[in-house]
PDB file of C-alpha atoms (C1' of nucleotides) in Angstrom:
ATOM      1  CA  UNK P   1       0.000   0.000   0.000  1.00 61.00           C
ATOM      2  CA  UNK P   2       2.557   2.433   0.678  1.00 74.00           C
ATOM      3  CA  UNK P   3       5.143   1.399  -2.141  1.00 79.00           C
ATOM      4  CA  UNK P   4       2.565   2.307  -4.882  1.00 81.00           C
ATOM      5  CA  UNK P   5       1.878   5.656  -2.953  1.00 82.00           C
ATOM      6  CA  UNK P   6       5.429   6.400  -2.058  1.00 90.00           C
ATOM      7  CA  UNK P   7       6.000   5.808  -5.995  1.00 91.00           C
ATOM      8  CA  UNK P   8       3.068   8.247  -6.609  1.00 87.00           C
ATOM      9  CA  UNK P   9       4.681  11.222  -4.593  1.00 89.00           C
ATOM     10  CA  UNK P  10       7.877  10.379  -5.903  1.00 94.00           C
ATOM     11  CA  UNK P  11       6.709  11.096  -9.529  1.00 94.00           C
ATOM     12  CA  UNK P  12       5.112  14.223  -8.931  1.00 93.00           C
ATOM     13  CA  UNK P  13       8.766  14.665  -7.220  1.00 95.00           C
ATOM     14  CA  UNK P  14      10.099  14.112 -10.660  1.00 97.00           C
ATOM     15  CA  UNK P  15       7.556  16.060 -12.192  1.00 97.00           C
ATOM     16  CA  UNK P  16       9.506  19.066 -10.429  1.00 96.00           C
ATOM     17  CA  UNK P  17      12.950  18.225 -10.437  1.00 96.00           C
ATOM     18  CA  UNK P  18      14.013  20.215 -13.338  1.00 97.00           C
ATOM     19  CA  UNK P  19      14.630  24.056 -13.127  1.00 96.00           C
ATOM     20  CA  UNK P  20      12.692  24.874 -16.496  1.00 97.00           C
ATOM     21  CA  UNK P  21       9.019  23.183 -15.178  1.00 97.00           C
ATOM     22  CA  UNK P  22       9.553  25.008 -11.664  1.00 95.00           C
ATOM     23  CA  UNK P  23       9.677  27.964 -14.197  1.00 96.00           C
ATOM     24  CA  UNK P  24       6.657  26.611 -15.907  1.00 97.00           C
ATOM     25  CA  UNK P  25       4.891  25.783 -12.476  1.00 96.00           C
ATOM     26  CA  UNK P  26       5.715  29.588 -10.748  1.00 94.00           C
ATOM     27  CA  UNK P  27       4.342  30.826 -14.173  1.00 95.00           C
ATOM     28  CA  UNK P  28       0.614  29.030 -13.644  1.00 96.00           C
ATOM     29  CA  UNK P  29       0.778  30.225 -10.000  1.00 93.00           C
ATOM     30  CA  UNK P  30      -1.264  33.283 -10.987  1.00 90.00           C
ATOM     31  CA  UNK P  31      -3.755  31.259 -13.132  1.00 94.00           C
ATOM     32  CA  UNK P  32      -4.028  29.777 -17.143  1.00 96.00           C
ATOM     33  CA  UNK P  33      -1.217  30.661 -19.642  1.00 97.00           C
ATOM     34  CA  UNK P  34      -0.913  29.423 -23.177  1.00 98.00           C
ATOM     35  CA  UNK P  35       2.256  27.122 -23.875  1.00 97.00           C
ATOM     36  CA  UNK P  36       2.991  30.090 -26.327  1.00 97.00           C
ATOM     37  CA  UNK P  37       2.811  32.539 -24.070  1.00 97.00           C
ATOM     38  CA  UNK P  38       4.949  29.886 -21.629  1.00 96.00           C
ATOM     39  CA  UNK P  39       8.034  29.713 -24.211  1.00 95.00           C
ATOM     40  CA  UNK P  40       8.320  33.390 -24.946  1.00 95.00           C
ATOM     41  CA  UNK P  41       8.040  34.767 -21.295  1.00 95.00           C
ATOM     42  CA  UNK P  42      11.035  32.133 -20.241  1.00 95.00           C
ATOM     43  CA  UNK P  43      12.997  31.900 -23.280  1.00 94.00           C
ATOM     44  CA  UNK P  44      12.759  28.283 -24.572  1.00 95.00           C
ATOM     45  CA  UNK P  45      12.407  26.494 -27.917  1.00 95.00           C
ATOM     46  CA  UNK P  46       8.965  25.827 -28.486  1.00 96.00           C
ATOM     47  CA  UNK P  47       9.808  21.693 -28.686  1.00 96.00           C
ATOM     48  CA  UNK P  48      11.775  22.283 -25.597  1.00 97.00           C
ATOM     49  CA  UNK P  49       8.482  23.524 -23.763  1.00 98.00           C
ATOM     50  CA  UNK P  50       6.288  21.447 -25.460  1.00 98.00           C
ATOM     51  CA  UNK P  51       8.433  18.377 -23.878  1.00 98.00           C
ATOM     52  CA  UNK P  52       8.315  20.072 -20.421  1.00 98.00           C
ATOM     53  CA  UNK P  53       4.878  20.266 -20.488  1.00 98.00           C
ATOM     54  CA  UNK P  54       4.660  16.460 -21.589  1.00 98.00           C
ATOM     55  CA  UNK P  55       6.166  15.747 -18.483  1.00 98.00           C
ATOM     56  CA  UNK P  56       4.274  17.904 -16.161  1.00 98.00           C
ATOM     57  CA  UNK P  57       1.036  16.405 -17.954  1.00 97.00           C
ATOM     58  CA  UNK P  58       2.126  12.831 -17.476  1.00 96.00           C
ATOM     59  CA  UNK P  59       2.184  13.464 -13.791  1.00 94.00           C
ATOM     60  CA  UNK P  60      -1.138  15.022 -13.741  1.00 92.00           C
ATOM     61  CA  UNK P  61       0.710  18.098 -12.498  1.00 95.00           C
ATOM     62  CA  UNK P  62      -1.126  20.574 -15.303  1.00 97.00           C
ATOM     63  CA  UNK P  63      -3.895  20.588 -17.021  1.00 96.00           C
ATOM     64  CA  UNK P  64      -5.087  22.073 -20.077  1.00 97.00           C
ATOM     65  CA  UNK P  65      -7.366  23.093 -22.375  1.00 96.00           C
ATOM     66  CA  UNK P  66      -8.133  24.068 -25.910  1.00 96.00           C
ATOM     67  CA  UNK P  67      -9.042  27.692 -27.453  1.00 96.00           C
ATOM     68  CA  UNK P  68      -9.784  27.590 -31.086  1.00 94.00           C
ATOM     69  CA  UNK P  69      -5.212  27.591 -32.181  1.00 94.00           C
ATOM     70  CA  UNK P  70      -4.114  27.613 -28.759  1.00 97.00           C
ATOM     71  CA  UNK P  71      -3.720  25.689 -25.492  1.00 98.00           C
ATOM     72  CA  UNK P  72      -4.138  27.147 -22.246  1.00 98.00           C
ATOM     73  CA  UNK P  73      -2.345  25.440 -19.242  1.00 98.00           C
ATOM     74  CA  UNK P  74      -2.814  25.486 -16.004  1.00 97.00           C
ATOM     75  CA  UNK P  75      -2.223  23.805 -12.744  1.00 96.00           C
ATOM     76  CA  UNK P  76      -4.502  20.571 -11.342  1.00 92.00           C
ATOM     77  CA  UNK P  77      -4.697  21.819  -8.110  1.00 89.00           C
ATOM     78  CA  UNK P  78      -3.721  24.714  -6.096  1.00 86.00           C
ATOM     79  CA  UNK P  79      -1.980  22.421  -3.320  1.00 87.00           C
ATOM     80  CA  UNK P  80       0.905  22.788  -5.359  1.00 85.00           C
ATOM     81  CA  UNK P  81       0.898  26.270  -4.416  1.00 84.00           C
ATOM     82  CA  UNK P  82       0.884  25.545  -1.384  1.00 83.00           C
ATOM     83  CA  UNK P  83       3.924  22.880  -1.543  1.00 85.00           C
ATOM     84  CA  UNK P  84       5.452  25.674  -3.474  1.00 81.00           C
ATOM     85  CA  UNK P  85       5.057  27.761  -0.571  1.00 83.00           C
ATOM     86  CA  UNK P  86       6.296  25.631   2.390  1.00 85.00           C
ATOM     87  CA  UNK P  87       9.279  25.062  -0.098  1.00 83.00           C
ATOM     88  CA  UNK P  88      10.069  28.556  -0.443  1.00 83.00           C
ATOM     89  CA  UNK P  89      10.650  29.035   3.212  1.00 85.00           C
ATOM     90  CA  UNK P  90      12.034  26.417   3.841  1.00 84.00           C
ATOM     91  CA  UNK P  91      14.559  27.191   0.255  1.00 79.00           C
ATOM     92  CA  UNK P  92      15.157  30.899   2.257  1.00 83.00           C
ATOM     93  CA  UNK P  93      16.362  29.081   5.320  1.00 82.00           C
ATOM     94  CA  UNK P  94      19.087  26.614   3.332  1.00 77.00           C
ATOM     95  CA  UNK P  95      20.225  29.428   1.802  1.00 73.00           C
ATOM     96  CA  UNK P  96      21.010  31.597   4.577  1.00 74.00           C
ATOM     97  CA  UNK P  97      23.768  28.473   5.355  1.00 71.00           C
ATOM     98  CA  UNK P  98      24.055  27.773   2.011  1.00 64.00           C
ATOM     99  CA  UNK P  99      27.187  30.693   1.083  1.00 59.00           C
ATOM    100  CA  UNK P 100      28.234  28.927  -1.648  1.00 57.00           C
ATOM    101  CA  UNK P 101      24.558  29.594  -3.583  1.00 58.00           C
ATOM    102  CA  UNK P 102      24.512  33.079  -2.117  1.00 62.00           C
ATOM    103  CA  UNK P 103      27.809  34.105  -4.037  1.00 64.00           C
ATOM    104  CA  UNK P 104      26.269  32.716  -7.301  1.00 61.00           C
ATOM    105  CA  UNK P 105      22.862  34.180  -6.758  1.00 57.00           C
ATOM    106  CA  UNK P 106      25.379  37.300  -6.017  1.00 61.00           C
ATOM    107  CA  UNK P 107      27.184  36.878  -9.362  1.00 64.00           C
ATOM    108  CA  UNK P 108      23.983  36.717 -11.193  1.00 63.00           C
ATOM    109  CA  UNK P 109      22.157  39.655 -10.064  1.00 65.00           C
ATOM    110  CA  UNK P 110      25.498  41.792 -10.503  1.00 67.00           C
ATOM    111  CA  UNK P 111      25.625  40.455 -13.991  1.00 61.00           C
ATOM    112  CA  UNK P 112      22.027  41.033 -14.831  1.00 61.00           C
ATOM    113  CA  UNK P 113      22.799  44.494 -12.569  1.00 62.00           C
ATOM    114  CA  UNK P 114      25.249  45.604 -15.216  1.00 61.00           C
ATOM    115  CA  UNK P 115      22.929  45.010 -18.048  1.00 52.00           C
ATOM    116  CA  UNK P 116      20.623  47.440 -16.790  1.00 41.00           C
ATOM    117  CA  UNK P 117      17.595  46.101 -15.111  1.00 37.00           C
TER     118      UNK P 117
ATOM    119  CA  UNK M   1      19.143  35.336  -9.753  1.00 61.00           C
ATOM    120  CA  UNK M   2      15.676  33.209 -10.288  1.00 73.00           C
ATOM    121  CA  UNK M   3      17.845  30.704 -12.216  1.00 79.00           C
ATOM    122  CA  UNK M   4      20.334  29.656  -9.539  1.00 81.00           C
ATOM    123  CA  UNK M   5      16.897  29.423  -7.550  1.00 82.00           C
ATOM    124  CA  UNK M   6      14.850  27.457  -9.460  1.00 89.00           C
ATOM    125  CA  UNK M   7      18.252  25.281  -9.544  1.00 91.00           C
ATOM    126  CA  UNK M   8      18.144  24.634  -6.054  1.00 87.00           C
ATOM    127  CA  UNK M   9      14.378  24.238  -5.909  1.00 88.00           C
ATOM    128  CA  UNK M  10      14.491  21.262  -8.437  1.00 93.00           C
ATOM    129  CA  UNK M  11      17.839  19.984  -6.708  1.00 94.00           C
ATOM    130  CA  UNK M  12      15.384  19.376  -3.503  1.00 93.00           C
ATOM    131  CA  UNK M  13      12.959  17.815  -5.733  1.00 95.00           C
ATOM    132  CA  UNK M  14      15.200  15.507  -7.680  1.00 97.00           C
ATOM    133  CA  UNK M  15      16.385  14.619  -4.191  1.00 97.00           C
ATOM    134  CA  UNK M  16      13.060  13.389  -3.102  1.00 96.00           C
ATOM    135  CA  UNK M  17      11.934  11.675  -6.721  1.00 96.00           C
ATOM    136  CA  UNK M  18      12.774   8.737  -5.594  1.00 97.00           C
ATOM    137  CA  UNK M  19      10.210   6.001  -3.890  1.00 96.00           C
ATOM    138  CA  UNK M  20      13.150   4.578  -1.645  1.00 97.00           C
ATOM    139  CA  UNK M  21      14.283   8.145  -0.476  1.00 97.00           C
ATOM    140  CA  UNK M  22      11.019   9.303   0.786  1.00 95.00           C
ATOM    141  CA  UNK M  23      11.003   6.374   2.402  1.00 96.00           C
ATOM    142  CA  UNK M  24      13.585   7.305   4.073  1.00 97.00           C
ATOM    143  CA  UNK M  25      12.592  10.660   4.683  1.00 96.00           C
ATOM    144  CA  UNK M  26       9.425  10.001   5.992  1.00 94.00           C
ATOM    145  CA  UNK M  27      11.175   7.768   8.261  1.00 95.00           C
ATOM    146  CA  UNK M  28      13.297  10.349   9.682  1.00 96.00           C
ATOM    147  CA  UNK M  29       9.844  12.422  10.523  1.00 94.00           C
ATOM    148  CA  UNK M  30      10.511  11.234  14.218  1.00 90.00           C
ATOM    149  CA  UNK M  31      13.626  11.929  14.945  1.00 94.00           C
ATOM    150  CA  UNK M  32      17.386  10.983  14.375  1.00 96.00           C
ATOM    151  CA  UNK M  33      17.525   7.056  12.920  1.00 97.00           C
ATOM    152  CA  UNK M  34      20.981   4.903  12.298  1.00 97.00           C
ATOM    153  CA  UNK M  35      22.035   3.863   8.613  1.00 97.00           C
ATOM    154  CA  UNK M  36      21.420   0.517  10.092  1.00 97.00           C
ATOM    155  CA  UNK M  37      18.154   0.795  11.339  1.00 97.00           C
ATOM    156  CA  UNK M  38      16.944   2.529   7.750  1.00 96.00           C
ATOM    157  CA  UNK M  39      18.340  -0.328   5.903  1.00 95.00           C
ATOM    158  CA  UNK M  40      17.066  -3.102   8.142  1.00 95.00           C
ATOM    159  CA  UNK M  41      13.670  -1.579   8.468  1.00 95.00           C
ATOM    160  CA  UNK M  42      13.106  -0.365   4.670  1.00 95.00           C
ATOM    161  CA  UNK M  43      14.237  -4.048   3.084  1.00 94.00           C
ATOM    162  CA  UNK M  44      16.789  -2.344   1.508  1.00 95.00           C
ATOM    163  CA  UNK M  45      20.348  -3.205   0.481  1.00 94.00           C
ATOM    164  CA  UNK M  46      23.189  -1.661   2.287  1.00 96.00           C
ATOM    165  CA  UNK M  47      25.308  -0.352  -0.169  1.00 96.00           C
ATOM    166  CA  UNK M  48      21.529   0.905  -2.114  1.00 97.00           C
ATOM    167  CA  UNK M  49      20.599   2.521   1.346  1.00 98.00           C
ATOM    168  CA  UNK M  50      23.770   4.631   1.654  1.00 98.00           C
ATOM    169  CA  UNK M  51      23.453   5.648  -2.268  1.00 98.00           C
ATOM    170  CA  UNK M  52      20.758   7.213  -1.679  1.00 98.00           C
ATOM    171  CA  UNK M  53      21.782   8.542   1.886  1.00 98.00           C
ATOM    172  CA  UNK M  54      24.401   9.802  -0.333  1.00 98.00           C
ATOM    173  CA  UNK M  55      21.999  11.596  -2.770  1.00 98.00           C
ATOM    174  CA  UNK M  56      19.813  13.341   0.216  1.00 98.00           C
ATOM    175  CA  UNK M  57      23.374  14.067   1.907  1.00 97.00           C
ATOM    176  CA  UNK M  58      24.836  15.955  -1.374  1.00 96.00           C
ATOM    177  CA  UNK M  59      21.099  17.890  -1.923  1.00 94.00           C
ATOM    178  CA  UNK M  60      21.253  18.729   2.149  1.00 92.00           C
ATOM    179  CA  UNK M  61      18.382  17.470   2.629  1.00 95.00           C
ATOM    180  CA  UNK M  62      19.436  15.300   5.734  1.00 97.00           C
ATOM    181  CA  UNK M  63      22.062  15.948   8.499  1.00 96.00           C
ATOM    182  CA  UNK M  64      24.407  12.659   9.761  1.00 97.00           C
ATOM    183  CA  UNK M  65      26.363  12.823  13.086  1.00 96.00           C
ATOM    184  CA  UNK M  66      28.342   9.832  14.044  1.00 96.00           C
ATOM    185  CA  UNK M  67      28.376   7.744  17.199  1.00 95.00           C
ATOM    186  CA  UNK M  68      31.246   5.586  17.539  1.00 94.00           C
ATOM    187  CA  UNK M  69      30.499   2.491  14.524  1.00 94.00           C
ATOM    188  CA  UNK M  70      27.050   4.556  13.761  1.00 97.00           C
ATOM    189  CA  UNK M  71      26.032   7.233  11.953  1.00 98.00           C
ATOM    190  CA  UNK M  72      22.539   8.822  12.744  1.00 98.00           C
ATOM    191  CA  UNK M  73      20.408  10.981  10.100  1.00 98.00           C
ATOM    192  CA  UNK M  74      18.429  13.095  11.120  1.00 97.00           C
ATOM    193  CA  UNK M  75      16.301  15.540   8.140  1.00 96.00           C
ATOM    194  CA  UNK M  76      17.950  19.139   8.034  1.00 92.00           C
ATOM    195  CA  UNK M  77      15.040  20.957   8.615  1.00 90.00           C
ATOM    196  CA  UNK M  78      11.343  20.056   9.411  1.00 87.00           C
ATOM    197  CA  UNK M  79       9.914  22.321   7.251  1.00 87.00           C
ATOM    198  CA  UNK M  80      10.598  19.700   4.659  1.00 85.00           C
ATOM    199  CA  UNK M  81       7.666  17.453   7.138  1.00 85.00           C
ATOM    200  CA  UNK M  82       5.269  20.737   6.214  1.00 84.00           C
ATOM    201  CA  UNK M  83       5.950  20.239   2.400  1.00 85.00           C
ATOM    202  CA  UNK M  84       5.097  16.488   2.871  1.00 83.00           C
ATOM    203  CA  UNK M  85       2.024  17.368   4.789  1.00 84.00           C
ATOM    204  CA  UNK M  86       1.179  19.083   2.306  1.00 85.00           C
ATOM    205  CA  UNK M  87       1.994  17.100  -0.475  1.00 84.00           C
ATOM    206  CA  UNK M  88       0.395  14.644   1.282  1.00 83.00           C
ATOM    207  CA  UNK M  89      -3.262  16.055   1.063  1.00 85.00           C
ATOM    208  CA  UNK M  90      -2.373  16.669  -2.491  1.00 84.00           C
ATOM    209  CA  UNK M  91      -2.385  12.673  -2.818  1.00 80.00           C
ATOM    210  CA  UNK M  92      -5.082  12.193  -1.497  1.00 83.00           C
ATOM    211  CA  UNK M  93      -6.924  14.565  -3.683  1.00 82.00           C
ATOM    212  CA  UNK M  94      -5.682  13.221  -6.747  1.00 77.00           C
ATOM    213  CA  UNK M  95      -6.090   9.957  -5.366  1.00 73.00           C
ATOM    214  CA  UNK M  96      -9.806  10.614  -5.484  1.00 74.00           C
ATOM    215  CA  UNK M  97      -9.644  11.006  -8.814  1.00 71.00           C
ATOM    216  CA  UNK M  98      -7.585   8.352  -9.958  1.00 64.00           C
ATOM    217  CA  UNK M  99      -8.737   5.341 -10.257  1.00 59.00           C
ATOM    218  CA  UNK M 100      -5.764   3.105 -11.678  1.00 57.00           C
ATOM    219  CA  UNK M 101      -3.766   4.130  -8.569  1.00 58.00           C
ATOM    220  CA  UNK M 102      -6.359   3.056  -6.848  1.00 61.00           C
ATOM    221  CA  UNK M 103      -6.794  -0.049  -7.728  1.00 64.00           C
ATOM    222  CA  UNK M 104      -2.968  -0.720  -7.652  1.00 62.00           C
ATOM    223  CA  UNK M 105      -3.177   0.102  -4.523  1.00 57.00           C
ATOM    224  CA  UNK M 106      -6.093  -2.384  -3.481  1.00 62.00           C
ATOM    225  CA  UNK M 107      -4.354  -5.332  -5.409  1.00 64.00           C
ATOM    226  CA  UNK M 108      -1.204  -4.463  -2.976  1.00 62.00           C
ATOM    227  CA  UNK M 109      -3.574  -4.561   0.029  1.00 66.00           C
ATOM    228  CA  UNK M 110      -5.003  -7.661  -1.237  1.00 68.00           C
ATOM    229  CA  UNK M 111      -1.731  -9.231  -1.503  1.00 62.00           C
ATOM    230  CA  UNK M 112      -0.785  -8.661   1.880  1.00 61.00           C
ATOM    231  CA  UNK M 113      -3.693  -9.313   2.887  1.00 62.00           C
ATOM    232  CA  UNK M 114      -3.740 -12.686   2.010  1.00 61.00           C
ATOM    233  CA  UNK M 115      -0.504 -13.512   3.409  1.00 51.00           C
ATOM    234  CA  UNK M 116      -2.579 -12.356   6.844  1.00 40.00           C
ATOM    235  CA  UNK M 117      -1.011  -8.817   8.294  1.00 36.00           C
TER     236      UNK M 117
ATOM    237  C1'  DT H   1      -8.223  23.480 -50.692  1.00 54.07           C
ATOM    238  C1'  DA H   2      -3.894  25.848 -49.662  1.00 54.07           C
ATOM    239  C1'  DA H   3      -1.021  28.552 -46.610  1.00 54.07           C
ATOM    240  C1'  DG H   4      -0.171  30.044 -42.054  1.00 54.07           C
ATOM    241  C1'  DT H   5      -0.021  29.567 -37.061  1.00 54.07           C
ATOM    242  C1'  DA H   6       0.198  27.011 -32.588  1.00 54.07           C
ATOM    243  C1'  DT H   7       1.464  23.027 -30.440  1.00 54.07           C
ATOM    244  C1'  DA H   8       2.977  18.141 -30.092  1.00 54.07           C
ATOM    245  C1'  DT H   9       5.710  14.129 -31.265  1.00 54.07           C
ATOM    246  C1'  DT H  10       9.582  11.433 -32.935  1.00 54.07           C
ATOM    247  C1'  DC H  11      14.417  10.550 -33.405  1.00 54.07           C
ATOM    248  C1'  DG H  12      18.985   9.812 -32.029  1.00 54.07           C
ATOM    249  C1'  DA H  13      22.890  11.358 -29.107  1.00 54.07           C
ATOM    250  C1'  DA H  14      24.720  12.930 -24.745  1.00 54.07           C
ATOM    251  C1'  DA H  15      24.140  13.171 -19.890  1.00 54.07           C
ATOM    252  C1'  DT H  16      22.425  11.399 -15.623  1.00 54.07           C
ATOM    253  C1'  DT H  17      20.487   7.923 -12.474  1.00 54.07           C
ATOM    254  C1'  DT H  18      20.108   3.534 -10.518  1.00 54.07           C
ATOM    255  C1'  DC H  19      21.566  -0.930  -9.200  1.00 54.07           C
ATOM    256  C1'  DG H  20      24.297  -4.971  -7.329  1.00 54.07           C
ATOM    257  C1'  DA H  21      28.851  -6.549  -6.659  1.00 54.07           C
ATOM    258  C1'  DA H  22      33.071  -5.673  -4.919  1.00 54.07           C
ATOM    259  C1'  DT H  23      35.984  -2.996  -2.190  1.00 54.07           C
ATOM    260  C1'  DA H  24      37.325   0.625   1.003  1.00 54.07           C
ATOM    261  C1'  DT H  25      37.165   3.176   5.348  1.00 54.07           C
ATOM    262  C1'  DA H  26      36.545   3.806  10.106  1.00 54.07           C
ATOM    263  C1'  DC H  27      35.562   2.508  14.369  1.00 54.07           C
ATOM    264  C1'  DT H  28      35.551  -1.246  18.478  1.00 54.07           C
ATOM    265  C1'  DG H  29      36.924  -4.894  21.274  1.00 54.07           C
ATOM    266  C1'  DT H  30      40.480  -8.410  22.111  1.00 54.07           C
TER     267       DT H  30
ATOM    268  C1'  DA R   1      47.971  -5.639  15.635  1.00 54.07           C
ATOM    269  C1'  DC R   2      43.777  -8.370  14.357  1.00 54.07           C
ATOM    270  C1'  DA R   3      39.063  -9.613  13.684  1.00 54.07           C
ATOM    271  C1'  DG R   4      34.541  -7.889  13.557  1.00 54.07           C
ATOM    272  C1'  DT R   5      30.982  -4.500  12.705  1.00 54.07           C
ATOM    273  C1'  DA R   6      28.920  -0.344  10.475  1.00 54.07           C
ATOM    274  C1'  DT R   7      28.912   2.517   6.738  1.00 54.07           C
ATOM    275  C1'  DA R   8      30.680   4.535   2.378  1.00 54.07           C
ATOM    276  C1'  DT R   9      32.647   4.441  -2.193  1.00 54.07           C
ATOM    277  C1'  DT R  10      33.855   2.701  -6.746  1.00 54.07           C
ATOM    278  C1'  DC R  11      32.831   0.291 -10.927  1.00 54.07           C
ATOM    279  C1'  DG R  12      30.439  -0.909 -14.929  1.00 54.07           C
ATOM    280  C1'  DA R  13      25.922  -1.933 -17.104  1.00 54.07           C
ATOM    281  C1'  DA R  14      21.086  -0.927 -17.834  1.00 54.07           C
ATOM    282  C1'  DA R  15      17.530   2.408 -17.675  1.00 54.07           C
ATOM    283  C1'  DT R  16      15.918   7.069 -17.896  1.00 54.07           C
ATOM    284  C1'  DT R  17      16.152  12.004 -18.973  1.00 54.07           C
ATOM    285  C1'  DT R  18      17.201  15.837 -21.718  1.00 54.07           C
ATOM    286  C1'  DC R  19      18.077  18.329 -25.826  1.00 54.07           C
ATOM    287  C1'  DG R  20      17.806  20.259 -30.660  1.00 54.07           C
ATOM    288  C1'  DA R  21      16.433  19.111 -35.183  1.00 54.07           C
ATOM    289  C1'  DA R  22      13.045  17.531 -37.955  1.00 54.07           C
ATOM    290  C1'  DT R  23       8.437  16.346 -38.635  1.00 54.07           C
ATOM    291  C1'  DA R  24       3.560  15.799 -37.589  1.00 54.07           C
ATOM    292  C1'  DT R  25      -1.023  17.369 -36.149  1.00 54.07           C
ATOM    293  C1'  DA R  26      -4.717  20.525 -35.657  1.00 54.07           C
ATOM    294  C1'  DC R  27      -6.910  24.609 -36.219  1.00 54.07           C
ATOM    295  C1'  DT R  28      -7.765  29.066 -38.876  1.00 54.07           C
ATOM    296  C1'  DT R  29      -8.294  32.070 -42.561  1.00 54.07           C
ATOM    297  C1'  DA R  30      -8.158  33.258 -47.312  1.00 54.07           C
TER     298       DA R  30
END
DNA sequence: TAAGTATATTCGAAATTTCGAATATACTGT
DNA sequence: ACAGTATATTCGAAATTTCGAATATACTTA
């Protein structure tokens, strides 16, 4: 009983582990995007996303639905949200002793700081 | 500065996609457990137990202090109990709604039932 | 029906993960 | 120092993931 649920929670797991579908996931926070709109607001080849948001669908994680060209996406349920949530505290706390991804968060805002905001 | 972020967020994820390691995380919900103890008590291998010790170790997600011949986890922080709270609710929800994980789930408790709990 | 637009899928190749088997390391007691 | 115990690491091989390039599908509009 618990294998095929550990399994279960470990997929959705999955479903997360890669930086560009947290991307896609923070984007649906606020409610339905189009995968068109999901590519050109973070940059990615359209297969690229299209793949991502295989994966996310697999696991149930998103959900989505048809307008006439275009397909809107958005996000089963809004527990996620919440795990989102929890996670970012608890992300705030590892990286006040995490130094080592302070300097590169460092790095990356004074290079993006150069470029002019 | 979101990239290194998201980086780290799907780190923590990828550390917990894994059936056997939320095992072992949700066995460390009580408190500080020996290697030993996880092995012996999850069925698992020893050398596949500290693997993925190994994995959770390298994400931070667990702490180890040793004890003479022991070493006792323990999880870093307990907000990562919240986020499986959470996510936990979340499974049950989608649980609800599907059905084939459902029934793999009642075949397992059949199984074991049969061999009398 | 043909051309255009939005999205998805397929196809390798490269990278990563997972496993068991074997071995290494680090303590403890004699 | 030696044997025993607890845990970690290394080494391939198999499985899975990820990517860009190419292609396919589906809808729309002329």
């Amino acid at each position: 009983m618990q294998n095929a649920l550990r399994k279960f929670k470990a997929e959705i797991f999955q479903a997360l582990s890669h930086p560009t579908r947290i991307a896609i996931v923070e984007m649906l926070r606020e409610g339905e995007v189009s995968a068109g709109t999901l590519y050109e607001n973070l940059g990615l080849e359209q297969a690229n996303a299209s793949q991502h948001l295989a994966v996310l669908r697999a696991k149930q994680v998103v959900v989505n639905r048809k307008e006439g060209n275009q397909v809107y996406y958005s996000l089963r349920s809004l527990l996620l949200v919440d795990v989102l949530d929890t996670m970012r505290q608890y992300f705030e706390i590892q990286l006040a002793e995490n130094l080592g991804l302070l300097d590169e968060i460092r790095q990356e805002a004074a290079i993006s700081g150069e470029e002019g905001s």
